[in-house]
Amino acid sequence: MPEFSLPPEFHDVRYAGARHPGSARGLAGGANCQLYAYAVLAHHGLTVPPVRSSELWADTVHTVRVSTPRPLDLLLFNADDRAFGAHVGVWAGPDQVLHLCAEVGRPAVWSLAEFAARPRYRVLVGIKRARNAG
């Protein structure tokens, strides 16, 4: 289980690819991976701009790239090493990434090996930490 807690409304969010940062607010109507991840961070007082994955990876104002994850860091996964179109999850603890994807349809926690075993998520593009994470 994650090293942080979430209220029940975070446990049953449905995947909705059209509900991405900039197009939607809140989780009631579902979310894509980024909207969900940013809501998890916001619940814990961390802020990142409502951007897509490639903009998140390029951002240096609100986030910083790190090599070793800690809880509530954002991980980007893709079929290759490009950030464009990357899937975003939240580091939840030792070898646990909380994320929302179409494959499962609801929030799930996967290990890094589970991501690597899927062609569309096989590459860890990198890790970003919210600058206000301390």
mmCIF file with all atom_site columns, C-alpha atoms in Angstrom:
data_model
loop_
_atom_site.group_PDB
_atom_site.id
_atom_site.type_symbol
_atom_site.label_atom_id
_atom_site.label_alt_id
_atom_site.label_comp_id
_atom_site.label_asym_id
_atom_site.label_entity_id
_atom_site.label_seq_id
_atom_site.pdbx_PDB_ins_code
_atom_site.Cartn_x
_atom_site.Cartn_y
_atom_site.Cartn_z
_atom_site.occupancy
_atom_site.B_iso_or_equiv
_atom_site.pdbx_formal_charge
_atom_site.auth_seq_id
_atom_site.auth_comp_id
_atom_site.auth_asym_id
_atom_site.auth_atom_id
_atom_site.pdbx_PDB_model_num
ATOM 1   C CA . MET A 1 1   ? 0.000   0.000  0.000   1.00 0.00 ? 1   MET A CA 1
ATOM 2   C CA . PRO A 1 2   ? 1.118   3.591  -0.550  1.00 0.00 ? 2   PRO A CA 1
ATOM 3   C CA . GLU A 1 3   ? 3.192   5.349  2.094   1.00 0.00 ? 3   GLU A CA 1
ATOM 4   C CA . PHE A 1 4   ? 0.615   8.146  2.010   1.00 0.00 ? 4   PHE A CA 1
ATOM 5   C CA . SER A 1 5   ? -3.132  8.049  2.492   1.00 0.00 ? 5   SER A CA 1
ATOM 6   C CA . LEU A 1 6   ? -5.914  9.094  0.174   1.00 0.00 ? 6   LEU A CA 1
ATOM 7   C CA . PRO A 1 7   ? -9.607  9.615  0.874   1.00 0.00 ? 7   PRO A CA 1
ATOM 8   C CA . PRO A 1 8   ? -12.120 7.180  -0.668  1.00 0.00 ? 8   PRO A CA 1
ATOM 9   C CA . GLU A 1 9   ? -12.917 9.412  -3.650  1.00 0.00 ? 9   GLU A CA 1
ATOM 10  C CA . PHE A 1 10  ? -9.396  8.732  -5.003  1.00 0.00 ? 10  PHE A CA 1
ATOM 11  C CA . HIS A 1 11  ? -9.869  4.950  -4.942  1.00 0.00 ? 11  HIS A CA 1
ATOM 12  C CA . ASP A 1 12  ? -12.667 4.599  -7.468  1.00 0.00 ? 12  ASP A CA 1
ATOM 13  C CA . VAL A 1 13  ? -11.866 7.209  -10.128 1.00 0.00 ? 13  VAL A CA 1
ATOM 14  C CA . ARG A 1 14  ? -12.608 5.897  -13.608 1.00 0.00 ? 14  ARG A CA 1
ATOM 15  C CA . TYR A 1 15  ? -10.175 6.367  -16.459 1.00 0.00 ? 15  TYR A CA 1
ATOM 16  C CA . ALA A 1 16  ? -11.378 9.034  -18.918 1.00 0.00 ? 16  ALA A CA 1
ATOM 17  C CA . GLY A 1 17  ? -8.730  9.910  -21.496 1.00 0.00 ? 17  GLY A CA 1
ATOM 18  C CA . ALA A 1 18  ? -10.470 13.091 -22.610 1.00 0.00 ? 18  ALA A CA 1
ATOM 19  C CA . ARG A 1 19  ? -10.294 14.504 -19.076 1.00 0.00 ? 19  ARG A CA 1
ATOM 20  C CA . HIS A 1 20  ? -6.740  15.825 -19.042 1.00 0.00 ? 20  HIS A CA 1
ATOM 21  C CA . PRO A 1 21  ? -5.081  18.844 -17.428 1.00 0.00 ? 21  PRO A CA 1
ATOM 22  C CA . GLY A 1 22  ? -6.455  21.991 -18.973 1.00 0.00 ? 22  GLY A CA 1
ATOM 23  C CA . SER A 1 23  ? -9.699  20.345 -20.097 1.00 0.00 ? 23  SER A CA 1
ATOM 24  C CA . ALA A 1 24  ? -11.166 19.312 -16.771 1.00 0.00 ? 24  ALA A CA 1
ATOM 25  C CA . ARG A 1 25  ? -11.045 19.957 -13.036 1.00 0.00 ? 25  ARG A CA 1
ATOM 26  C CA . GLY A 1 26  ? -11.724 17.485 -10.300 1.00 0.00 ? 26  GLY A CA 1
ATOM 27  C CA . LEU A 1 27  ? -12.021 13.728 -10.460 1.00 0.00 ? 27  LEU A CA 1
ATOM 28  C CA . ALA A 1 28  ? -15.806 13.261 -10.322 1.00 0.00 ? 28  ALA A CA 1
ATOM 29  C CA . GLY A 1 29  ? -16.143 12.760 -14.080 1.00 0.00 ? 29  GLY A CA 1
ATOM 30  C CA . GLY A 1 30  ? -13.054 10.590 -14.349 1.00 0.00 ? 30  GLY A CA 1
ATOM 31  C CA . ALA A 1 31  ? -9.500  11.532 -15.282 1.00 0.00 ? 31  ALA A CA 1
ATOM 32  C CA . ASN A 1 32  ? -6.527  10.676 -17.407 1.00 0.00 ? 32  ASN A CA 1
ATOM 33  C CA . CYS A 1 33  ? -3.208  9.747  -15.803 1.00 0.00 ? 33  CYS A CA 1
ATOM 34  C CA . GLN A 1 34  ? -1.913  13.306 -15.452 1.00 0.00 ? 34  GLN A CA 1
ATOM 35  C CA . LEU A 1 35  ? -5.108  14.786 -14.018 1.00 0.00 ? 35  LEU A CA 1
ATOM 36  C CA . TYR A 1 36  ? -5.236  11.948 -11.491 1.00 0.00 ? 36  TYR A CA 1
ATOM 37  C CA . ALA A 1 37  ? -1.562  12.238 -10.508 1.00 0.00 ? 37  ALA A CA 1
ATOM 38  C CA . TYR A 1 38  ? -1.796  16.011 -10.093 1.00 0.00 ? 38  TYR A CA 1
ATOM 39  C CA . ALA A 1 39  ? -4.916  15.616 -7.924  1.00 0.00 ? 39  ALA A CA 1
ATOM 40  C CA . VAL A 1 40  ? -3.035  13.157 -5.675  1.00 0.00 ? 40  VAL A CA 1
ATOM 41  C CA . LEU A 1 41  ? -0.227  15.681 -5.288  1.00 0.00 ? 41  LEU A CA 1
ATOM 42  C CA . ALA A 1 42  ? -2.662  18.566 -4.683  1.00 0.00 ? 42  ALA A CA 1
ATOM 43  C CA . HIS A 1 43  ? -4.387  16.548 -1.947  1.00 0.00 ? 43  HIS A CA 1
ATOM 44  C CA . HIS A 1 44  ? -1.005  16.487 -0.192  1.00 0.00 ? 44  HIS A CA 1
ATOM 45  C CA . GLY A 1 45  ? -0.366  20.206 -0.681  1.00 0.00 ? 45  GLY A CA 1
ATOM 46  C CA . LEU A 1 46  ? 1.964   19.869 -3.672  1.00 0.00 ? 46  LEU A CA 1
ATOM 47  C CA . THR A 1 47  ? 1.413   21.894 -6.807  1.00 0.00 ? 47  THR A CA 1
ATOM 48  C CA . VAL A 1 48  ? 2.401   21.366 -10.401 1.00 0.00 ? 48  VAL A CA 1
ATOM 49  C CA . PRO A 1 49  ? 0.946   23.245 -13.350 1.00 0.00 ? 49  PRO A CA 1
ATOM 50  C CA . PRO A 1 50  ? -1.881  21.561 -15.281 1.00 0.00 ? 50  PRO A CA 1
ATOM 51  C CA . VAL A 1 51  ? 0.342   20.490 -18.179 1.00 0.00 ? 51  VAL A CA 1
ATOM 52  C CA . ARG A 1 52  ? 0.725   17.450 -20.395 1.00 0.00 ? 52  ARG A CA 1
ATOM 53  C CA . SER A 1 53  ? 3.648   15.036 -19.921 1.00 0.00 ? 53  SER A CA 1
ATOM 54  C CA . SER A 1 54  ? 6.150   16.644 -22.323 1.00 0.00 ? 54  SER A CA 1
ATOM 55  C CA . GLU A 1 55  ? 5.551   20.059 -20.742 1.00 0.00 ? 55  GLU A CA 1
ATOM 56  C CA . LEU A 1 56  ? 5.926   18.507 -17.290 1.00 0.00 ? 56  LEU A CA 1
ATOM 57  C CA . TRP A 1 57  ? 9.254   16.955 -18.294 1.00 0.00 ? 57  TRP A CA 1
ATOM 58  C CA . ALA A 1 58  ? 10.510  20.299 -19.648 1.00 0.00 ? 58  ALA A CA 1
ATOM 59  C CA . ASP A 1 59  ? 9.314   22.328 -16.643 1.00 0.00 ? 59  ASP A CA 1
ATOM 60  C CA . THR A 1 60  ? 11.997  23.719 -14.336 1.00 0.00 ? 60  THR A CA 1
ATOM 61  C CA . VAL A 1 61  ? 9.908   26.305 -12.477 1.00 0.00 ? 61  VAL A CA 1
ATOM 62  C CA . HIS A 1 62  ? 7.513   24.038 -10.534 1.00 0.00 ? 62  HIS A CA 1
ATOM 63  C CA . THR A 1 63  ? 9.360   20.708 -10.721 1.00 0.00 ? 63  THR A CA 1
ATOM 64  C CA . VAL A 1 64  ? 12.875  19.328 -10.707 1.00 0.00 ? 64  VAL A CA 1
ATOM 65  C CA . ARG A 1 65  ? 14.261  16.141 -12.238 1.00 0.00 ? 65  ARG A CA 1
ATOM 66  C CA . VAL A 1 66  ? 15.556  13.621 -9.702  1.00 0.00 ? 66  VAL A CA 1
ATOM 67  C CA . SER A 1 67  ? 17.265  10.259 -10.072 1.00 0.00 ? 67  SER A CA 1
ATOM 68  C CA . THR A 1 68  ? 15.837  8.478  -7.033  1.00 0.00 ? 68  THR A CA 1
ATOM 69  C CA . PRO A 1 69  ? 12.109  8.654  -6.301  1.00 0.00 ? 69  PRO A CA 1
ATOM 70  C CA . ARG A 1 70  ? 10.475  9.349  -2.993  1.00 0.00 ? 70  ARG A CA 1
ATOM 71  C CA . PRO A 1 71  ? 6.761   9.289  -2.157  1.00 0.00 ? 71  PRO A CA 1
ATOM 72  C CA . LEU A 1 72  ? 4.695   11.748 -4.198  1.00 0.00 ? 72  LEU A CA 1
ATOM 73  C CA . ASP A 1 73  ? 7.271   12.106 -6.992  1.00 0.00 ? 73  ASP A CA 1
ATOM 74  C CA . LEU A 1 74  ? 5.937   11.836 -10.543 1.00 0.00 ? 74  LEU A CA 1
ATOM 75  C CA . LEU A 1 75  ? 7.245   9.087  -12.829 1.00 0.00 ? 75  LEU A CA 1
ATOM 76  C CA . LEU A 1 76  ? 6.902   9.253  -16.609 1.00 0.00 ? 76  LEU A CA 1
ATOM 77  C CA . PHE A 1 77  ? 6.700   6.025  -18.659 1.00 0.00 ? 77  PHE A CA 1
ATOM 78  C CA . ASN A 1 78  ? 6.591   5.511  -22.406 1.00 0.00 ? 78  ASN A CA 1
ATOM 79  C CA . ALA A 1 79  ? 7.396   3.014  -25.149 1.00 0.00 ? 79  ALA A CA 1
ATOM 80  C CA . ASP A 1 80  ? 10.609  4.956  -25.786 1.00 0.00 ? 80  ASP A CA 1
ATOM 81  C CA . ASP A 1 81  ? 12.580  7.677  -24.011 1.00 0.00 ? 81  ASP A CA 1
ATOM 82  C CA . ARG A 1 82  ? 10.396  10.566 -25.220 1.00 0.00 ? 82  ARG A CA 1
ATOM 83  C CA . ALA A 1 83  ? 8.291   12.532 -22.756 1.00 0.00 ? 83  ALA A CA 1
ATOM 84  C CA . PHE A 1 84  ? 5.681   13.377 -25.402 1.00 0.00 ? 84  PHE A CA 1
ATOM 85  C CA . GLY A 1 85  ? 2.636   11.205 -24.710 1.00 0.00 ? 85  GLY A CA 1
ATOM 86  C CA . ALA A 1 86  ? 4.224   9.649  -21.621 1.00 0.00 ? 86  ALA A CA 1
ATOM 87  C CA . HIS A 1 87  ? 2.114   8.022  -18.936 1.00 0.00 ? 87  HIS A CA 1
ATOM 88  C CA . VAL A 1 88  ? 2.355   9.688  -15.500 1.00 0.00 ? 88  VAL A CA 1
ATOM 89  C CA . GLY A 1 89  ? 2.193   7.917  -12.149 1.00 0.00 ? 89  GLY A CA 1
ATOM 90  C CA . VAL A 1 90  ? 2.963   8.771  -8.519  1.00 0.00 ? 90  VAL A CA 1
ATOM 91  C CA . TRP A 1 91  ? 5.691   7.027  -6.522  1.00 0.00 ? 91  TRP A CA 1
ATOM 92  C CA . ALA A 1 92  ? 3.799   5.488  -3.611  1.00 0.00 ? 92  ALA A CA 1
ATOM 93  C CA . GLY A 1 93  ? 6.635   3.733  -1.784  1.00 0.00 ? 93  GLY A CA 1
ATOM 94  C CA . PRO A 1 94  ? 9.273   1.094  -2.373  1.00 0.00 ? 94  PRO A CA 1
ATOM 95  C CA . ASP A 1 95  ? 8.722   -0.191 -5.927  1.00 0.00 ? 95  ASP A CA 1
ATOM 96  C CA . GLN A 1 96  ? 5.096   1.011  -5.976  1.00 0.00 ? 96  GLN A CA 1
ATOM 97  C CA . VAL A 1 97  ? 3.658   3.428  -8.516  1.00 0.00 ? 97  VAL A CA 1
ATOM 98  C CA . LEU A 1 98  ? 0.074   4.622  -8.126  1.00 0.00 ? 98  LEU A CA 1
ATOM 99  C CA . HIS A 1 99  ? -1.480  5.457  -11.481 1.00 0.00 ? 99  HIS A CA 1
ATOM 100 C CA . LEU A 1 100 ? -4.643  5.542  -13.542 1.00 0.00 ? 100 LEU A CA 1
ATOM 101 C CA . CYS A 1 101 ? -4.624  3.892  -16.960 1.00 0.00 ? 101 CYS A CA 1
ATOM 102 C CA . ALA A 1 102 ? -7.096  2.690  -19.576 1.00 0.00 ? 102 ALA A CA 1
ATOM 103 C CA . GLU A 1 103 ? -5.884  -0.920 -19.223 1.00 0.00 ? 103 GLU A CA 1
ATOM 104 C CA . VAL A 1 104 ? -7.166  -1.175 -15.648 1.00 0.00 ? 104 VAL A CA 1
ATOM 105 C CA . GLY A 1 105 ? -9.798  1.574  -15.752 1.00 0.00 ? 105 GLY A CA 1
ATOM 106 C CA . ARG A 1 106 ? -9.381  2.466  -12.060 1.00 0.00 ? 106 ARG A CA 1
ATOM 107 C CA . PRO A 1 107 ? -6.402  3.510  -9.912  1.00 0.00 ? 107 PRO A CA 1
ATOM 108 C CA . ALA A 1 108 ? -3.814  0.766  -9.557  1.00 0.00 ? 108 ALA A CA 1
ATOM 109 C CA . VAL A 1 109 ? -0.442  0.258  -7.904  1.00 0.00 ? 109 VAL A CA 1
ATOM 110 C CA . TRP A 1 110 ? 2.185   -1.436 -10.068 1.00 0.00 ? 110 TRP A CA 1
ATOM 111 C CA . SER A 1 111 ? 5.833   -2.259 -9.553  1.00 0.00 ? 111 SER A CA 1
ATOM 112 C CA . LEU A 1 112 ? 8.480   -0.970 -11.956 1.00 0.00 ? 112 LEU A CA 1
ATOM 113 C CA . ALA A 1 113 ? 8.700   -4.503 -13.379 1.00 0.00 ? 113 ALA A CA 1
ATOM 114 C CA . GLU A 1 114 ? 4.968   -4.428 -14.197 1.00 0.00 ? 114 GLU A CA 1
ATOM 115 C CA . PHE A 1 115 ? 5.492   -1.234 -16.206 1.00 0.00 ? 115 PHE A CA 1
ATOM 116 C CA . ALA A 1 116 ? 8.569   -2.665 -17.935 1.00 0.00 ? 116 ALA A CA 1
ATOM 117 C CA . ALA A 1 117 ? 6.584   -5.762 -18.961 1.00 0.00 ? 117 ALA A CA 1
ATOM 118 C CA . ARG A 1 118 ? 4.169   -3.649 -21.033 1.00 0.00 ? 118 ARG A CA 1
ATOM 119 C CA . PRO A 1 119 ? 5.430   -2.308 -24.373 1.00 0.00 ? 119 PRO A CA 1
ATOM 120 C CA . ARG A 1 120 ? 3.728   1.084  -24.042 1.00 0.00 ? 120 ARG A CA 1
ATOM 121 C CA . TYR A 1 121 ? 5.220   1.684  -20.567 1.00 0.00 ? 121 TYR A CA 1
ATOM 122 C CA . ARG A 1 122 ? 8.514   -0.202 -20.831 1.00 0.00 ? 122 ARG A CA 1
ATOM 123 C CA . VAL A 1 123 ? 10.800  2.865  -20.569 1.00 0.00 ? 123 VAL A CA 1
ATOM 124 C CA . LEU A 1 124 ? 11.017  5.005  -17.447 1.00 0.00 ? 124 LEU A CA 1
ATOM 125 C CA . VAL A 1 125 ? 11.551  8.408  -19.062 1.00 0.00 ? 125 VAL A CA 1
ATOM 126 C CA . GLY A 1 126 ? 12.351  9.965  -15.701 1.00 0.00 ? 126 GLY A CA 1
ATOM 127 C CA . ILE A 1 127 ? 11.227  11.278 -12.347 1.00 0.00 ? 127 ILE A CA 1
ATOM 128 C CA . LYS A 1 128 ? 9.994   14.747 -11.438 1.00 0.00 ? 128 LYS A CA 1
ATOM 129 C CA . ARG A 1 129 ? 9.549   16.214 -7.965  1.00 0.00 ? 129 ARG A CA 1
ATOM 130 C CA . ALA A 1 130 ? 7.362   19.189 -7.131  1.00 0.00 ? 130 ALA A CA 1
ATOM 131 C CA . ARG A 1 131 ? 9.635   22.019 -5.962  1.00 0.00 ? 131 ARG A CA 1
ATOM 132 C CA . ASN A 1 132 ? 7.344   22.688 -2.994  1.00 0.00 ? 132 ASN A CA 1
ATOM 133 C CA . ALA A 1 133 ? 7.806   19.059 -1.824  1.00 0.00 ? 133 ALA A CA 1
ATOM 134 C CA . GLY A 1 134 ? 10.585  20.151 0.501   1.00 0.00 ? 134 GLY A CA 1
#
